[in-house]
Structures are given as structure tokens and as C-alpha cells.
Amino acid sequence: MKKIFQKMPLLISVLFLAFSCFAFVFIYRETNKNNVVGEEASLNFAKEQKRRDDIKSVDVFMKSIKNDQVLTENHFTTGSGVVSFLDNIEGLAPKVSADAKISSIEILSGDSSGLVVEVKVTGGFGSIYKFLNLLENSPYELDFISMNINITEKTKKSKIHEWEGDFKMKLLSFIQ
């Protein structure tokens, strides 16, 4: 029986070694599988992050050109945008303490297509001059056909002369 007891620790040691080797191989394979899955997940995350960054950069670009887009759309006036153009012209007068009224509108067709607008402005000379500057600096492309600035009668309440300006202009950036 003494020989069995001497062989028993050796047998237990061999069995433990075999079990340890099996466990080591099993854990090694599982770790490798997890590494592969982790690398794939990392690549997918990087692709998704790049896609999101691209979307954000496009969004920032779209916001940055939004102002330019509005300016471009305001530069050209379509048939339906004539009212806003006329409101814009009349809206310039109060900014310079003048009074403006659209006296005539004509839509040209053919080779010289465009929109001809005649505006009557009343106020002080400085107000009429500032109104003319605002028209020239407006976002619309205007060609002045004629201008006539006259002095009118003195008002009874003040000693300041009232001036009247007639401006006839063609809107070149008009699209029918």
C-alpha cells in the first residue's frame, strides 16, 4: 500500500496539470475571441464617430452659408416677391424721417425684362438724400432711370422747406 500512496500524489499532480492546461487553453481562446470582438467594436465605434463628425461639419457648414443663402435669395425678386420688395422700399423712408409712396409699377417683358418702380418721397433734403443712399445700398440691383428733387412750399408750422423727390428705377434682379 505504500506504493499506492507514493503514486497517488504523482497521479493527482498529473491530473491537476492536465486540468490546468485545459483551463489555460480554454481561457486563452475565450480571451482571443473577446479581443477580436473588442477590436471590431472599436472599429465600428470609430466609423460611427467619423460619420457623426462629418454630419456635424456639414451642419456647421449649412448654418454658416444660411446667411449667404438669405442674401442671395433677397437679391433676386420673383413675381411673388414684388410685395416684399415694395414694402422694403417704403420701409426705408421712416428710417430717415421721410415719407415714401409707390406711385407706379410696370413689369417689362421681352429683351429688357424687369420691374420699373416710381417712388415719390417727401421730407427734408437730408432725408431724401439719405433715402437715395439707402436705395443705392439696398440688397437689390437697381438701375435709376430718372431722379427729380424739387423744393415745395414752406409749411405754415415751420420755417423748414419741404422737399419732394421722384425716383424712377428699374429692378434688374427681377425674375418673372
PDB file of C-alpha atoms in Angstrom:
ATOM      1  CA  MET A   1       0.000   0.000   0.000  1.00  0.00           C
ATOM      2  CA  LYS A   2       2.945   2.180   0.381  1.00  0.00           C
ATOM      3  CA  LYS A   3       3.486   2.228  -3.372  1.00  0.00           C
ATOM      4  CA  ILE A   4      -0.101   3.428  -3.986  1.00  0.00           C
ATOM      5  CA  PHE A   5       0.404   6.324  -1.629  1.00  0.00           C
ATOM      6  CA  GLN A   6       3.588   7.271  -3.431  1.00  0.00           C
ATOM      7  CA  LYS A   7       1.932   7.084  -6.856  1.00  0.00           C
ATOM      8  CA  MET A   8      -1.216   8.891  -5.712  1.00  0.00           C
ATOM      9  CA  PRO A   9       0.426  12.349  -5.363  1.00  0.00           C
ATOM     10  CA  LEU A  10       2.014  11.868  -8.786  1.00  0.00           C
ATOM     11  CA  LEU A  11      -1.360  10.923 -10.308  1.00  0.00           C
ATOM     12  CA  ILE A  12      -3.082  13.860  -8.645  1.00  0.00           C
ATOM     13  CA  SER A  13      -0.311  16.157  -9.867  1.00  0.00           C
ATOM     14  CA  VAL A  14      -0.658  14.870 -13.457  1.00  0.00           C
ATOM     15  CA  LEU A  15      -4.455  15.235 -13.333  1.00  0.00           C
ATOM     16  CA  PHE A  16      -4.125  18.753 -11.924  1.00  0.00           C
ATOM     17  CA  LEU A  17      -1.565  19.618 -14.638  1.00  0.00           C
ATOM     18  CA  ALA A  18      -3.897  18.294 -17.372  1.00  0.00           C
ATOM     19  CA  PHE A  19      -6.833  20.228 -15.903  1.00  0.00           C
ATOM     20  CA  SER A  20      -4.701  23.377 -15.656  1.00  0.00           C
ATOM     21  CA  CYS A  21      -3.537  23.043 -19.267  1.00  0.00           C
ATOM     22  CA  PHE A  22      -7.130  22.514 -20.445  1.00  0.00           C
ATOM     23  CA  ALA A  23      -8.304  25.534 -18.425  1.00  0.00           C
ATOM     24  CA  PHE A  24      -5.424  27.638 -19.751  1.00  0.00           C
ATOM     25  CA  VAL A  25      -6.231  26.760 -23.409  1.00  0.00           C
ATOM     26  CA  PHE A  26      -9.947  27.399 -22.856  1.00  0.00           C
ATOM     27  CA  ILE A  27      -9.349  30.792 -21.198  1.00  0.00           C
ATOM     28  CA  TYR A  28      -6.757  31.727 -23.849  1.00  0.00           C
ATOM     29  CA  ARG A  29      -9.242  31.040 -26.703  1.00  0.00           C
ATOM     30  CA  GLU A  30     -12.023  32.967 -24.967  1.00  0.00           C
ATOM     31  CA  THR A  31      -9.684  35.904 -24.370  1.00  0.00           C
ATOM     32  CA  ASN A  32      -8.689  35.935 -28.055  1.00  0.00           C
ATOM     33  CA  LYS A  33     -12.353  35.827 -29.088  1.00  0.00           C
ATOM     34  CA  ASN A  34     -13.094  38.737 -26.774  1.00  0.00           C
ATOM     35  CA  ASN A  35     -10.130  40.688 -28.194  1.00  0.00           C
ATOM     36  CA  VAL A  36     -11.437  40.185 -31.744  1.00  0.00           C
ATOM     37  CA  VAL A  37     -14.945  41.287 -30.708  1.00  0.00           C
ATOM     38  CA  GLY A  38     -13.474  44.287 -28.887  1.00  0.00           C
ATOM     39  CA  GLU A  39     -11.408  45.340 -31.926  1.00  0.00           C
ATOM     40  CA  GLU A  40     -14.461  45.066 -34.197  1.00  0.00           C
ATOM     41  CA  ALA A  41     -16.498  47.122 -31.747  1.00  0.00           C
ATOM     42  CA  SER A  42     -13.719  49.699 -31.592  1.00  0.00           C
ATOM     43  CA  LEU A  43     -13.588  49.930 -35.408  1.00  0.00           C
ATOM     44  CA  ASN A  44     -17.373  50.261 -35.607  1.00  0.00           C
ATOM     45  CA  PHE A  45     -17.275  52.973 -32.945  1.00  0.00           C
ATOM     46  CA  ALA A  46     -14.550  54.848 -34.854  1.00  0.00           C
ATOM     47  CA  LYS A  47     -16.579  54.628 -38.093  1.00  0.00           C
ATOM     48  CA  GLU A  48     -19.703  55.857 -36.342  1.00  0.00           C
ATOM     49  CA  GLN A  49     -17.792  58.685 -34.661  1.00  0.00           C
ATOM     50  CA  LYS A  50     -16.337  59.760 -38.018  1.00  0.00           C
ATOM     51  CA  ARG A  51     -19.806  59.690 -39.564  1.00  0.00           C
ATOM     52  CA  ARG A  52     -21.164  61.853 -36.733  1.00  0.00           C
ATOM     53  CA  ASP A  53     -18.265  64.282 -37.075  1.00  0.00           C
ATOM     54  CA  ASP A  54     -18.966  64.533 -40.818  1.00  0.00           C
ATOM     55  CA  ILE A  55     -22.642  65.219 -40.119  1.00  0.00           C
ATOM     56  CA  LYS A  56     -21.714  67.883 -37.580  1.00  0.00           C
ATOM     57  CA  SER A  57     -19.306  69.558 -40.001  1.00  0.00           C
ATOM     58  CA  VAL A  58     -21.973  69.577 -42.732  1.00  0.00           C
ATOM     59  CA  ASP A  59     -24.442  71.043 -40.247  1.00  0.00           C
ATOM     60  CA  VAL A  60     -21.978  73.774 -39.251  1.00  0.00           C
ATOM     61  CA  PHE A  61     -21.288  74.492 -42.930  1.00  0.00           C
ATOM     62  CA  MET A  62     -25.024  74.717 -43.687  1.00  0.00           C
ATOM     63  CA  LYS A  63     -25.502  77.145 -40.806  1.00  0.00           C
ATOM     64  CA  SER A  64     -22.565  79.243 -41.984  1.00  0.00           C
ATOM     65  CA  ILE A  65     -23.931  79.581 -45.526  1.00  0.00           C
ATOM     66  CA  LYS A  66     -27.513  80.164 -44.364  1.00  0.00           C
ATOM     67  CA  ASN A  67     -26.829  83.894 -44.160  1.00  0.00           C
ATOM     68  CA  ASP A  68     -25.353  83.912 -47.670  1.00  0.00           C
ATOM     69  CA  GLN A  69     -28.342  81.955 -48.932  1.00  0.00           C
ATOM     70  CA  VAL A  70     -30.750  84.517 -47.483  1.00  0.00           C
ATOM     71  CA  LEU A  71     -28.740  87.359 -49.043  1.00  0.00           C
ATOM     72  CA  THR A  72     -28.770  85.627 -52.413  1.00  0.00           C
ATOM     73  CA  GLU A  73     -32.494  84.942 -52.230  1.00  0.00           C
ATOM     74  CA  ASN A  74     -33.124  88.562 -51.232  1.00  0.00           C
ATOM     75  CA  HIS A  75     -31.039  89.835 -54.126  1.00  0.00           C
ATOM     76  CA  PHE A  76     -33.355  88.276 -56.699  1.00  0.00           C
ATOM     77  CA  THR A  77     -37.015  89.163 -56.620  1.00  0.00           C
ATOM     78  CA  THR A  78     -39.568  86.847 -58.185  1.00  0.00           C
ATOM     79  CA  GLY A  79     -43.085  87.730 -59.239  1.00  0.00           C
ATOM     80  CA  SER A  80     -44.388  86.683 -55.845  1.00  0.00           C
ATOM     81  CA  GLY A  81     -41.668  88.655 -54.025  1.00  0.00           C
ATOM     82  CA  VAL A  82     -42.600  92.032 -55.511  1.00  0.00           C
ATOM     83  CA  VAL A  83     -44.723  92.924 -52.486  1.00  0.00           C
ATOM     84  CA  SER A  84     -41.825  92.401 -50.077  1.00  0.00           C
ATOM     85  CA  PHE A  85     -39.582  94.466 -52.387  1.00  0.00           C
ATOM     86  CA  LEU A  86     -42.105  97.322 -52.399  1.00  0.00           C
ATOM     87  CA  ASP A  87     -42.579  97.061 -48.626  1.00  0.00           C
ATOM     88  CA  ASN A  88     -38.809  97.218 -48.244  1.00  0.00           C
ATOM     89  CA  ILE A  89     -38.629 100.414 -50.312  1.00  0.00           C
ATOM     90  CA  GLU A  90     -41.432 102.050 -48.341  1.00  0.00           C
ATOM     91  CA  GLY A  91     -39.856 100.810 -45.084  1.00  0.00           C
ATOM     92  CA  LEU A  92     -36.620 102.682 -45.813  1.00  0.00           C
ATOM     93  CA  ALA A  93     -38.300 106.107 -45.640  1.00  0.00           C
ATOM     94  CA  PRO A  94     -39.215 106.118 -41.921  1.00  0.00           C
ATOM     95  CA  LYS A  95     -35.608 105.237 -41.095  1.00  0.00           C
ATOM     96  CA  VAL A  96     -34.519 108.620 -42.492  1.00  0.00           C
ATOM     97  CA  SER A  97     -37.571 110.664 -41.375  1.00  0.00           C
ATOM     98  CA  ALA A  98     -39.151 110.801 -44.815  1.00  0.00           C
ATOM     99  CA  ASP A  99     -42.414 109.652 -46.335  1.00  0.00           C
ATOM    100  CA  ALA A 100     -42.357 107.380 -49.411  1.00  0.00           C
ATOM    101  CA  LYS A 101     -45.202 106.241 -51.605  1.00  0.00           C
ATOM    102  CA  ILE A 102     -45.050 103.964 -54.614  1.00  0.00           C
ATOM    103  CA  SER A 103     -46.651 105.915 -57.463  1.00  0.00           C
ATOM    104  CA  SER A 104     -46.365 103.409 -60.308  1.00  0.00           C
ATOM    105  CA  ILE A 105     -45.230  99.864 -61.079  1.00  0.00           C
ATOM    106  CA  GLU A 106     -44.562  98.431 -64.524  1.00  0.00           C
ATOM    107  CA  ILE A 107     -43.429  94.933 -65.404  1.00  0.00           C
ATOM    108  CA  LEU A 108     -41.332  94.911 -68.570  1.00  0.00           C
ATOM    109  CA  SER A 109     -41.124  91.888 -70.809  1.00  0.00           C
ATOM    110  CA  GLY A 110     -39.000  90.929 -73.777  1.00  0.00           C
ATOM    111  CA  ASP A 111     -35.307  91.756 -74.064  1.00  0.00           C
ATOM    112  CA  SER A 112     -35.347  94.419 -71.365  1.00  0.00           C
ATOM    113  CA  SER A 113     -37.334  92.431 -68.815  1.00  0.00           C
ATOM    114  CA  GLY A 114     -37.514  93.857 -65.366  1.00  0.00           C
ATOM    115  CA  LEU A 115     -39.659  95.791 -62.963  1.00  0.00           C
ATOM    116  CA  VAL A 116     -39.895  99.594 -63.165  1.00  0.00           C
ATOM    117  CA  VAL A 117     -40.975 101.340 -59.977  1.00  0.00           C
ATOM    118  CA  GLU A 118     -41.607 105.021 -59.423  1.00  0.00           C
ATOM    119  CA  VAL A 119     -41.417 106.342 -55.864  1.00  0.00           C
ATOM    120  CA  LYS A 120     -42.427 109.742 -54.515  1.00  0.00           C
ATOM    121  CA  VAL A 121     -40.568 110.798 -51.372  1.00  0.00           C
ATOM    122  CA  THR A 122     -41.287 113.838 -49.239  1.00  0.00           C
ATOM    123  CA  GLY A 123     -39.294 115.264 -46.374  1.00  0.00           C
ATOM    124  CA  GLY A 124     -36.248 117.386 -45.738  1.00  0.00           C
ATOM    125  CA  PHE A 125     -33.449 117.496 -48.273  1.00  0.00           C
ATOM    126  CA  GLY A 126     -31.187 115.484 -45.979  1.00  0.00           C
ATOM    127  CA  SER A 127     -33.881 112.847 -45.530  1.00  0.00           C
ATOM    128  CA  ILE A 128     -34.381 112.494 -49.282  1.00  0.00           C
ATOM    129  CA  TYR A 129     -30.631 112.275 -49.855  1.00  0.00           C
ATOM    130  CA  LYS A 130     -30.302 109.580 -47.155  1.00  0.00           C
ATOM    131  CA  PHE A 131     -33.252 107.711 -48.684  1.00  0.00           C
ATOM    132  CA  LEU A 132     -31.461 107.739 -52.039  1.00  0.00           C
ATOM    133  CA  ASN A 133     -28.312 106.344 -50.358  1.00  0.00           C
ATOM    134  CA  LEU A 134     -30.345 103.585 -48.744  1.00  0.00           C
ATOM    135  CA  LEU A 135     -31.830 102.683 -52.135  1.00  0.00           C
ATOM    136  CA  GLU A 136     -28.380 102.533 -53.706  1.00  0.00           C
ATOM    137  CA  ASN A 137     -27.081 100.330 -50.886  1.00  0.00           C
ATOM    138  CA  SER A 138     -30.094  98.016 -50.755  1.00  0.00           C
ATOM    139  CA  PRO A 139     -29.558  94.317 -51.482  1.00  0.00           C
ATOM    140  CA  TYR A 140     -31.464  94.705 -54.762  1.00  0.00           C
ATOM    141  CA  GLU A 141     -29.774  95.534 -58.033  1.00  0.00           C
ATOM    142  CA  LEU A 142     -31.354  98.814 -59.092  1.00  0.00           C
ATOM    143  CA  ASP A 143     -30.818 100.978 -62.179  1.00  0.00           C
ATOM    144  CA  PHE A 144     -32.023 104.536 -61.697  1.00  0.00           C
ATOM    145  CA  ILE A 145     -33.821 105.749 -64.814  1.00  0.00           C
ATOM    146  CA  SER A 146     -34.636 109.228 -63.575  1.00  0.00           C
ATOM    147  CA  MET A 147     -34.450 111.363 -60.447  1.00  0.00           C
ATOM    148  CA  ASN A 148     -36.099 114.665 -59.779  1.00  0.00           C
ATOM    149  CA  ILE A 149     -35.776 116.527 -56.468  1.00  0.00           C
ATOM    150  CA  ASN A 150     -37.760 119.757 -56.038  1.00  0.00           C
ATOM    151  CA  ILE A 151     -38.419 122.133 -53.220  1.00  0.00           C
ATOM    152  CA  THR A 152     -42.041 122.635 -52.249  1.00  0.00           C
ATOM    153  CA  GLU A 153     -43.821 125.354 -50.290  1.00  0.00           C
ATOM    154  CA  LYS A 154     -42.892 126.141 -46.713  1.00  0.00           C
ATOM    155  CA  THR A 155     -45.209 124.571 -44.234  1.00  0.00           C
ATOM    156  CA  LYS A 156     -47.165 127.029 -42.093  1.00  0.00           C
ATOM    157  CA  LYS A 157     -45.986 125.421 -38.843  1.00  0.00           C
ATOM    158  CA  SER A 158     -42.266 125.568 -39.536  1.00  0.00           C
ATOM    159  CA  LYS A 159     -39.783 127.603 -41.478  1.00  0.00           C
ATOM    160  CA  ILE A 160     -38.190 124.463 -42.977  1.00  0.00           C
ATOM    161  CA  HIS A 161     -38.746 123.879 -46.658  1.00  0.00           C
ATOM    162  CA  GLU A 162     -40.359 120.622 -47.650  1.00  0.00           C
ATOM    163  CA  TRP A 163     -38.645 118.715 -50.460  1.00  0.00           C
ATOM    164  CA  GLU A 164     -40.147 116.201 -52.847  1.00  0.00           C
ATOM    165  CA  GLY A 165     -38.218 113.559 -54.761  1.00  0.00           C
ATOM    166  CA  ASP A 166     -39.417 111.436 -57.663  1.00  0.00           C
ATOM    167  CA  PHE A 167     -37.272 108.376 -58.291  1.00  0.00           C
ATOM    168  CA  LYS A 168     -37.868 106.072 -61.227  1.00  0.00           C
ATOM    169  CA  MET A 169     -35.823 102.905 -61.048  1.00  0.00           C
ATOM    170  CA  LYS A 170     -35.608  99.536 -62.706  1.00  0.00           C
ATOM    171  CA  LEU A 171     -35.148  96.409 -60.615  1.00  0.00           C
ATOM    172  CA  LEU A 172     -32.557  94.433 -62.589  1.00  0.00           C
ATOM    173  CA  SER A 173     -32.642  91.372 -60.350  1.00  0.00           C
ATOM    174  CA  PHE A 174     -36.302  90.640 -61.133  1.00  0.00           C
ATOM    175  CA  ILE A 175     -37.251  87.125 -62.278  1.00  0.00           C
ATOM    176  CA  GLN A 176     -40.707  86.647 -63.753  1.00  0.00           C
TER     177      GLN A 176
END
